PDB file of C-alpha atoms in Angstrom:
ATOM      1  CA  UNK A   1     124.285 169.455 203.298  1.00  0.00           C
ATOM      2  CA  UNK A   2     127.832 168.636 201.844  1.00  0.00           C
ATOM      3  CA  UNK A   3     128.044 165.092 203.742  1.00  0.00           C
ATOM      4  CA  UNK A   4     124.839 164.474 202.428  1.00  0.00           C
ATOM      5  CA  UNK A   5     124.645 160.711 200.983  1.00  0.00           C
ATOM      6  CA  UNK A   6     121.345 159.292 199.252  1.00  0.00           C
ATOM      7  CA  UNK A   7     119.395 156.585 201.565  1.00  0.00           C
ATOM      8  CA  UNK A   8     121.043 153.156 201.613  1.00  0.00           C
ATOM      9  CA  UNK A   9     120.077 151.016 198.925  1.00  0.00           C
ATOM     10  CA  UNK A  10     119.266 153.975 196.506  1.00  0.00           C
ATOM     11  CA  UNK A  11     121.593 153.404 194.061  1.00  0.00           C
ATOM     12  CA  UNK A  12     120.043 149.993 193.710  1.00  0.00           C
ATOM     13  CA  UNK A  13     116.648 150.384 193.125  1.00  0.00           C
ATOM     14  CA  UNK A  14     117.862 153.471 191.167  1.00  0.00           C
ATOM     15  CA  UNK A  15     119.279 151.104 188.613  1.00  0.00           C
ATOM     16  CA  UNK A  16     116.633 148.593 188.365  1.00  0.00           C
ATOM     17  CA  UNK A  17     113.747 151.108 188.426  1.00  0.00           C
ATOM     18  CA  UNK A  18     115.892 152.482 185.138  1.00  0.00           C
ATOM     19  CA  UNK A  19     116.177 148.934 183.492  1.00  0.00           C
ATOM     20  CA  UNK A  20     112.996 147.807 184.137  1.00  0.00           C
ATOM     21  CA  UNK A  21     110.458 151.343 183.499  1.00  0.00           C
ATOM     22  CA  UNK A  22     112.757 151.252 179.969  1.00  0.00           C
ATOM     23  CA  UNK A  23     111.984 147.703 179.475  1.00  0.00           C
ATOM     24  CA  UNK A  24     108.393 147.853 180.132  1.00  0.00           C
ATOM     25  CA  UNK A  25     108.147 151.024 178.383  1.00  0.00           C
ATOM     26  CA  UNK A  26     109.717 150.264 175.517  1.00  0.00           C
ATOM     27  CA  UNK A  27     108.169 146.799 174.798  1.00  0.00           C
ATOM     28  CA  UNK A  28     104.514 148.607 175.831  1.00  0.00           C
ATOM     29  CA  UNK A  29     106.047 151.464 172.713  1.00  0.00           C
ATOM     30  CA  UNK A  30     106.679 149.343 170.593  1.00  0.00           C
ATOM     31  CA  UNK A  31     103.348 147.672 170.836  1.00  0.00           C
ATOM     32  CA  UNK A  32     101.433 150.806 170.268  1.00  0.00           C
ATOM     33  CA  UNK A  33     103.318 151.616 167.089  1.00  0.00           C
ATOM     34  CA  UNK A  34     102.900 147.940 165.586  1.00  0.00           C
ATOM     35  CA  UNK A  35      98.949 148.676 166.166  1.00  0.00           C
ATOM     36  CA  UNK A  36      98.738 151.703 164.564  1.00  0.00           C
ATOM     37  CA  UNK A  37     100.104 150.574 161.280  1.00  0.00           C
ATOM     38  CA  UNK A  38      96.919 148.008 160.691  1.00  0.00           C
ATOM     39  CA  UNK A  39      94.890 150.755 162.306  1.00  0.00           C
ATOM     40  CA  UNK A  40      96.319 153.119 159.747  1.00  0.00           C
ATOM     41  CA  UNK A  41      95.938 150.454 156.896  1.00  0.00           C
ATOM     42  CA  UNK A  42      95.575 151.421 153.462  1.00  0.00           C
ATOM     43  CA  UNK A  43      95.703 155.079 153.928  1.00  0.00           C
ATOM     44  CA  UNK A  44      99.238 154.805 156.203  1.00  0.00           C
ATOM     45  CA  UNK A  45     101.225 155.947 152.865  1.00  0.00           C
ATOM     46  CA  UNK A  46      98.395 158.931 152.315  1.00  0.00           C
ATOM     47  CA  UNK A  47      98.659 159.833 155.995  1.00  0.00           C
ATOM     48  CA  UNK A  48     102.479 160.360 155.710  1.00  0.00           C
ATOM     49  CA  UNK A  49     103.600 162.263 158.413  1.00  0.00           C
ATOM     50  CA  UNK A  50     100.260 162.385 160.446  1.00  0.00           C
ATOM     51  CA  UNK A  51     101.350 158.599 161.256  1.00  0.00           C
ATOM     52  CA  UNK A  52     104.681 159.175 162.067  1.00  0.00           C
ATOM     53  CA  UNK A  53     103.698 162.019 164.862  1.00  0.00           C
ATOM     54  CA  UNK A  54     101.068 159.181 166.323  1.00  0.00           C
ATOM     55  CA  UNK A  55     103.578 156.612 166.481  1.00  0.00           C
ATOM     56  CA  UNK A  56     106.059 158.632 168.352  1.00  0.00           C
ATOM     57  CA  UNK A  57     102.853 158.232 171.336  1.00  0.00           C
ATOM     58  CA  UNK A  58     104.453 154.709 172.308  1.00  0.00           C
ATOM     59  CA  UNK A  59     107.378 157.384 173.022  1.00  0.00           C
ATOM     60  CA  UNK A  60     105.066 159.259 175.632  1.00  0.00           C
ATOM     61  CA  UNK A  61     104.011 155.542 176.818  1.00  0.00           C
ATOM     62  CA  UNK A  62     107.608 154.542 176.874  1.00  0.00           C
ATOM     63  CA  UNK A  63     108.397 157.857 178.859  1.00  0.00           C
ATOM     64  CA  UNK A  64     105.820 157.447 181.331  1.00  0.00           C
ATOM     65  CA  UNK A  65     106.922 154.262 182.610  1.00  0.00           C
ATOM     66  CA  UNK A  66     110.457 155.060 182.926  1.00  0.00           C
ATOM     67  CA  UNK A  67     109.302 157.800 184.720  1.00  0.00           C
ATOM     68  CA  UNK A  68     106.975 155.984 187.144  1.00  0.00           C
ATOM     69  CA  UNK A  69     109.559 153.458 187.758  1.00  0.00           C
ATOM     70  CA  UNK A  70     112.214 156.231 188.461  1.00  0.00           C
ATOM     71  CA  UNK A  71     109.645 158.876 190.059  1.00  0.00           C
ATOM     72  CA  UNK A  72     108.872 155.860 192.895  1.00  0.00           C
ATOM     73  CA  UNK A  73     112.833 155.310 193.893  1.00  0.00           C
ATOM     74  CA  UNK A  74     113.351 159.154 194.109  1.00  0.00           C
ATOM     75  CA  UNK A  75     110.519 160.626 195.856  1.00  0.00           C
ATOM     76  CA  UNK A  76     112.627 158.189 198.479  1.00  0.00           C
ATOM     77  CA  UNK A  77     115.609 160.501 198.425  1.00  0.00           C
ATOM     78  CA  UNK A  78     113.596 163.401 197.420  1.00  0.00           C
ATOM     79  CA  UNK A  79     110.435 163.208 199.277  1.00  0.00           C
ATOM     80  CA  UNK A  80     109.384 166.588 198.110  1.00  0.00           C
ATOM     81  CA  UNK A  81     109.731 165.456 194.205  1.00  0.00           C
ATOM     82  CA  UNK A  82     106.367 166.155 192.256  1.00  0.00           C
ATOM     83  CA  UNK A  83     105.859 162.520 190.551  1.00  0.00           C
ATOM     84  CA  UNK A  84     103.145 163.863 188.766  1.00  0.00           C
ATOM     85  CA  UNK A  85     105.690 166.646 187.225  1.00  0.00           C
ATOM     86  CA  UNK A  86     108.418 164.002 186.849  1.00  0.00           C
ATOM     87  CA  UNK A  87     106.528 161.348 184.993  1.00  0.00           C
ATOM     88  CA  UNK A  88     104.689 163.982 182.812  1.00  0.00           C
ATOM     89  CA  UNK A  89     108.131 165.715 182.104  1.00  0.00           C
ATOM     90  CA  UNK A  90     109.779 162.109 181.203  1.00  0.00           C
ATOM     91  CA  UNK A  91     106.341 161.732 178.870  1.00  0.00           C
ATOM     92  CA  UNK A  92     106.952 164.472 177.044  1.00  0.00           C
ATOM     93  CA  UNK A  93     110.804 163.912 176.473  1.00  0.00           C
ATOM     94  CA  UNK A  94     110.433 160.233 175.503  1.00  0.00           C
ATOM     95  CA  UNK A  95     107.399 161.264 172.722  1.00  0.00           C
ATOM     96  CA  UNK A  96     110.131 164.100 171.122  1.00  0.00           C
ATOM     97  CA  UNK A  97     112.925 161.237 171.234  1.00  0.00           C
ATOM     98  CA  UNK A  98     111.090 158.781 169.338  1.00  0.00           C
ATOM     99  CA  UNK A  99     109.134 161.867 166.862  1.00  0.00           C
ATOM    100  CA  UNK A 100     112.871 163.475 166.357  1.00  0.00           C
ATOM    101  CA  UNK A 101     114.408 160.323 166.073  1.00  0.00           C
ATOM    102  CA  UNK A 102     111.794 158.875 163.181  1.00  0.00           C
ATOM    103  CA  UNK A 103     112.088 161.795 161.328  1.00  0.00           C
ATOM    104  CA  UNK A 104     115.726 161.575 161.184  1.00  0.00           C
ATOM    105  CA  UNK A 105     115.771 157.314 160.718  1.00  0.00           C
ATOM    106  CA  UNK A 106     112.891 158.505 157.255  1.00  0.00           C
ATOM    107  CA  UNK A 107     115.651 160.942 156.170  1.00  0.00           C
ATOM    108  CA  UNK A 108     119.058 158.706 156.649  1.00  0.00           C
ATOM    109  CA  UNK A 109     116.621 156.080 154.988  1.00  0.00           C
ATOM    110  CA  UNK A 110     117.277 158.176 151.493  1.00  0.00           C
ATOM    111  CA  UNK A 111     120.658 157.132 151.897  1.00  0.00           C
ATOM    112  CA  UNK A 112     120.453 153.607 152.889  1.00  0.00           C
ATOM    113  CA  UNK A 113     121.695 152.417 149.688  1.00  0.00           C
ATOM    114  CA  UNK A 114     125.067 154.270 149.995  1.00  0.00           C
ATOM    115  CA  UNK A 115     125.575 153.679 153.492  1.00  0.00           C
ATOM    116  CA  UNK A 116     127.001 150.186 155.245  1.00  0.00           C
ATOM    117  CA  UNK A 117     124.010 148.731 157.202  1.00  0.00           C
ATOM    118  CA  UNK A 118     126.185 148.935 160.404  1.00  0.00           C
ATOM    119  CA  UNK A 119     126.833 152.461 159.766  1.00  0.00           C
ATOM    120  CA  UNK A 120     123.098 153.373 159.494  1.00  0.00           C
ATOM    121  CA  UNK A 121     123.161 151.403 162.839  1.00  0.00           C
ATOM    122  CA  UNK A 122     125.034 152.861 164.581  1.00  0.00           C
ATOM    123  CA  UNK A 123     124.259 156.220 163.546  1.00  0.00           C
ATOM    124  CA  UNK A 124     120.484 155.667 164.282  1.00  0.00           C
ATOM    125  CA  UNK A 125     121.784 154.819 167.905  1.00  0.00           C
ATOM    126  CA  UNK A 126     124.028 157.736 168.165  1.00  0.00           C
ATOM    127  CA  UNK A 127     121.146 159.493 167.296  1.00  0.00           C
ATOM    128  CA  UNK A 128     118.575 158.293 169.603  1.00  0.00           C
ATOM    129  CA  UNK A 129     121.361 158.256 172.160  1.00  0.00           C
ATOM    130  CA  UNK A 130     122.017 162.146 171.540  1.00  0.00           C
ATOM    131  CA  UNK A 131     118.507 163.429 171.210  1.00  0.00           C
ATOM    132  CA  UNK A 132     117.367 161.006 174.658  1.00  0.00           C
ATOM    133  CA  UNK A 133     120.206 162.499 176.888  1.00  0.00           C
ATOM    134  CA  UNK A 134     119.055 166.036 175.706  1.00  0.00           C
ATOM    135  CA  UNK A 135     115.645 165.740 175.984  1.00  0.00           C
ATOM    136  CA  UNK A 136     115.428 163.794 179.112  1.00  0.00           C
ATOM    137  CA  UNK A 137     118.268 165.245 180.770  1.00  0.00           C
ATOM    138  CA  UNK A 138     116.961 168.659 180.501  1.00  0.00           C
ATOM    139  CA  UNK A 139     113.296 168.404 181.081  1.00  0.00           C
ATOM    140  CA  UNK A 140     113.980 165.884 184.482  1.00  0.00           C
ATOM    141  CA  UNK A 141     116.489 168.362 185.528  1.00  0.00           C
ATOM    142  CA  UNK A 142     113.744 171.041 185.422  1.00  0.00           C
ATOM    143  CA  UNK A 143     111.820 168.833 188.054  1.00  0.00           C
ATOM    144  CA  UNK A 144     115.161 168.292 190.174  1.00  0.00           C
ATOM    145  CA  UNK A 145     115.867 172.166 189.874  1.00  0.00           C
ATOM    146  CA  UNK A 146     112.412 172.107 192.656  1.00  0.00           C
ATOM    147  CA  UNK A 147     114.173 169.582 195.042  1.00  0.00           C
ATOM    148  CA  UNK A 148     117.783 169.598 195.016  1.00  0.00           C
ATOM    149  CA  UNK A 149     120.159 172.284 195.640  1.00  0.00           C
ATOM    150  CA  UNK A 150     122.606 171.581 192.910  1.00  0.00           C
ATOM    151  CA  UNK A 151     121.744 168.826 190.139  1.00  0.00           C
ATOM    152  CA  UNK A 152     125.451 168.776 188.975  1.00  0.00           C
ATOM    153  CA  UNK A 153     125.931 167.986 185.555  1.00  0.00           C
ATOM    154  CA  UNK A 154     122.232 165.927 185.762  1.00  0.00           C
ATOM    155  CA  UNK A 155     122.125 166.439 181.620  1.00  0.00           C
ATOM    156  CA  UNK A 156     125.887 165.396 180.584  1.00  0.00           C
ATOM    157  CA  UNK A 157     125.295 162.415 182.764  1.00  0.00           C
ATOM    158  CA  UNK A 158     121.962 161.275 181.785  1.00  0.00           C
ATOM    159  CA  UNK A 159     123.494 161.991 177.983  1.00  0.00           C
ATOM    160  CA  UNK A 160     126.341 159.553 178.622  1.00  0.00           C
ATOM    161  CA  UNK A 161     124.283 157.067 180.356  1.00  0.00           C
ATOM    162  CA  UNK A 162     121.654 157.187 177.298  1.00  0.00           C
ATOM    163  CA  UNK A 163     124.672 157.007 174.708  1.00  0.00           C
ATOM    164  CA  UNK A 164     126.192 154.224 176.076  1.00  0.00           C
ATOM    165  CA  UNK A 165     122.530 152.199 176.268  1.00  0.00           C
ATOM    166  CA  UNK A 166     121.545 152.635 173.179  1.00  0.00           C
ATOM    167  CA  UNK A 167     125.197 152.056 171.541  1.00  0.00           C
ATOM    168  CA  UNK A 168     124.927 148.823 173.570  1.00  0.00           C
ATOM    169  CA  UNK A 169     121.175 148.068 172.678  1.00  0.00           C
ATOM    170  CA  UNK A 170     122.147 148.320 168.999  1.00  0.00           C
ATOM    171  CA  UNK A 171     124.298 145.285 168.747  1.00  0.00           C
ATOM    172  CA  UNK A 172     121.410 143.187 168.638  1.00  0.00           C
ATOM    173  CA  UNK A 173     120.713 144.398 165.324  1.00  0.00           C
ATOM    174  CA  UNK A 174     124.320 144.473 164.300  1.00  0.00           C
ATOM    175  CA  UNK A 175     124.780 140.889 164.919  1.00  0.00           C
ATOM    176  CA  UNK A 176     121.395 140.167 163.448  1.00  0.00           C
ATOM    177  CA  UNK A 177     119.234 138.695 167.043  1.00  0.00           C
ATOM    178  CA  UNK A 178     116.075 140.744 166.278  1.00  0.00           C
ATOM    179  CA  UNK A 179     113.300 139.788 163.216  1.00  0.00           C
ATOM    180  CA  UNK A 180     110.675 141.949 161.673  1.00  0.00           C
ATOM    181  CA  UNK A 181     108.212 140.020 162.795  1.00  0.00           C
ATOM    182  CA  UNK A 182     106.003 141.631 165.479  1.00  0.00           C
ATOM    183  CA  UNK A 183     107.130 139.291 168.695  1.00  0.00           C
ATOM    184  CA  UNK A 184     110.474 139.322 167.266  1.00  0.00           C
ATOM    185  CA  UNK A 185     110.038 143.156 167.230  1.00  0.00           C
ATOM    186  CA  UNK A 186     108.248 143.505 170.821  1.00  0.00           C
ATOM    187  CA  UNK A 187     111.123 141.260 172.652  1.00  0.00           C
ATOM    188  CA  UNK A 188     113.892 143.029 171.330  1.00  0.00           C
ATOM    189  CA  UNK A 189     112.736 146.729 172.081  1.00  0.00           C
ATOM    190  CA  UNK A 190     112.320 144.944 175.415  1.00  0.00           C
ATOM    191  CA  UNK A 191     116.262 143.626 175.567  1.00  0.00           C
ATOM    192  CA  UNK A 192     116.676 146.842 174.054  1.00  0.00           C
ATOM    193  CA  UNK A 193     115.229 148.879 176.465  1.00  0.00           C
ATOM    194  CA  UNK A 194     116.493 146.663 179.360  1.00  0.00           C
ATOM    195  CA  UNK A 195     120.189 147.156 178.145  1.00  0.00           C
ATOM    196  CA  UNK A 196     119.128 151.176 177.309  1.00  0.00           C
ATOM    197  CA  UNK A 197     118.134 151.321 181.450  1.00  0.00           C
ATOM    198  CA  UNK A 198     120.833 149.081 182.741  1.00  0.00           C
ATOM    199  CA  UNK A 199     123.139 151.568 181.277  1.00  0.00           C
ATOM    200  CA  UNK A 200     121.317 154.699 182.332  1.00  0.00           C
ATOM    201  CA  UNK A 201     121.504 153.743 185.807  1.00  0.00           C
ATOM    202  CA  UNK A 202     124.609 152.687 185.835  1.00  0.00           C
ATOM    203  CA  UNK A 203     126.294 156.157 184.990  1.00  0.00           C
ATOM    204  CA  UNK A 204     123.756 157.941 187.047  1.00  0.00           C
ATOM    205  CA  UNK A 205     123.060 156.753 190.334  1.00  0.00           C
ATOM    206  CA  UNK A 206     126.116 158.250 191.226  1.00  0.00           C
ATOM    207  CA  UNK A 207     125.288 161.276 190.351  1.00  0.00           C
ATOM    208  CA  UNK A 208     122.586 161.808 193.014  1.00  0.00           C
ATOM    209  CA  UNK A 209     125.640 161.803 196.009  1.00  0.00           C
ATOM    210  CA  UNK A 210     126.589 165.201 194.896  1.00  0.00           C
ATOM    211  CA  UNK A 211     122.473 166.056 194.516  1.00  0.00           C
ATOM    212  CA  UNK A 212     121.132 167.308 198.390  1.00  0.00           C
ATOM    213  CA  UNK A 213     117.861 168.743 198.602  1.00  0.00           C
ATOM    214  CA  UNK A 214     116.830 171.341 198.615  1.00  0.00           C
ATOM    215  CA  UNK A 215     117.013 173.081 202.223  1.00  0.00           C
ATOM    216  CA  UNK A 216     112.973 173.368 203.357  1.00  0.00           C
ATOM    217  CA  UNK A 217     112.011 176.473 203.381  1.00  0.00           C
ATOM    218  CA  UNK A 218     111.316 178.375 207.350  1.00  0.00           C
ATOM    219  CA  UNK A 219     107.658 178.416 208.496  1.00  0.00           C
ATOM    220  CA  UNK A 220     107.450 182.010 208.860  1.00  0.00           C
ATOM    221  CA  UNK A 221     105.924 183.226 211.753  1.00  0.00           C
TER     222      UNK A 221
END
């Protein structure tokens, strides 16, 4: 299996199954957390926390898509993949991104005042880029461990890729492109999440050349 190489054209649709589930997901994310705050209404401030860990659902929704989109272009590589365990697993790690990475925005936020806007920026994306390439790297390599025979250095790369997308996705705040109005807010997390993908596939769809399966296992006798 060291010749292997992944089918032709899988490095393509690896990429724009990345930049597209992340767009979709992200704009669908960002929805869901815009309606929970009227939902929430008066008693959002009261609920505190309670909000905060129901928001971070458009995370799970986010997740799901990317992993959909993804789980599709690799079960052609990997036709023994579990979609089911790979979308569920990307689920889970986009709803801990965005509940991890809220909780730490609300504490930097105590410090707003004494930190440079573009700091806070680009802190926030180091952030999310940190906590994404952990949490995603690691629970999707769980689901590769079942398929491939060596995933490489599956969360390093995915880390990179997810650092480089979301210091890339943050310039549209730096250079002021996105409002706080709701469509402003719904088209840039889908820019955002477009430029977050683009970059994830990028660094990864290499990655899967030095990914074989997983030798099948002999029918015994």
């Amino acid at each position: 299996m060291a010749d292997w190489t992944p089918p032709e054209g899988h490095g393509g649709r690896w990429i724009l199954a990345c930049a597209a589930g992340a767009a979709v997901g992200a704009g669908l994310g960002t929805i869901w957390a815009l309606a929970l705050l009227p939902a929430a209404g008066a008693e959002a401030s009261r609920l505190g926390l309670l909000v905060t860990f129901l928001q971070a659902g458009g995370g799970a929704l986010a997740g799901a898509v990317l992993g959909a989109a993804q789980g599709f272009v690799l079960r052609g590589a990997y036709p023994a993949l579990s979609l089911p365990a790979w979308i569920g697993a990307t689920a889970v790690a986009g709803y801990l991104v965005v509940l991890l990475t809220g909780l730490i925005y609300g504490a930097l936020a105590q410090f707003a005042g004494s930190i440079p806007i573009p700091a806070f920026i680009i802190l926030g994306a180091a952030v999310k880029g940190v906590l994404a390439g952990l949490f995603y790297g690691f629970a999707q390599g769980r689901v590769l461990d079942a398929v491939v025979a060596e995933r490489a250095s599956w969360t390093r790369v995915v880390m990179v890729g997810w650092m480089l997308g979301t210091m890339l996705s943050s310039l549209r705040w730096l250079m002021g492109l996105t409002g706080q109005g709701s469509l402003s807010l719904v088209t840039g997390a889908i820019i955002g999440g477009l430029v977050e993908g683009a970059a994830l596939g990028l660094v990864s769809a290499g990655a899967f050349r030095f990914m074989p399966p997983r030798p099948a296992r002999p029918v015994p006798p």
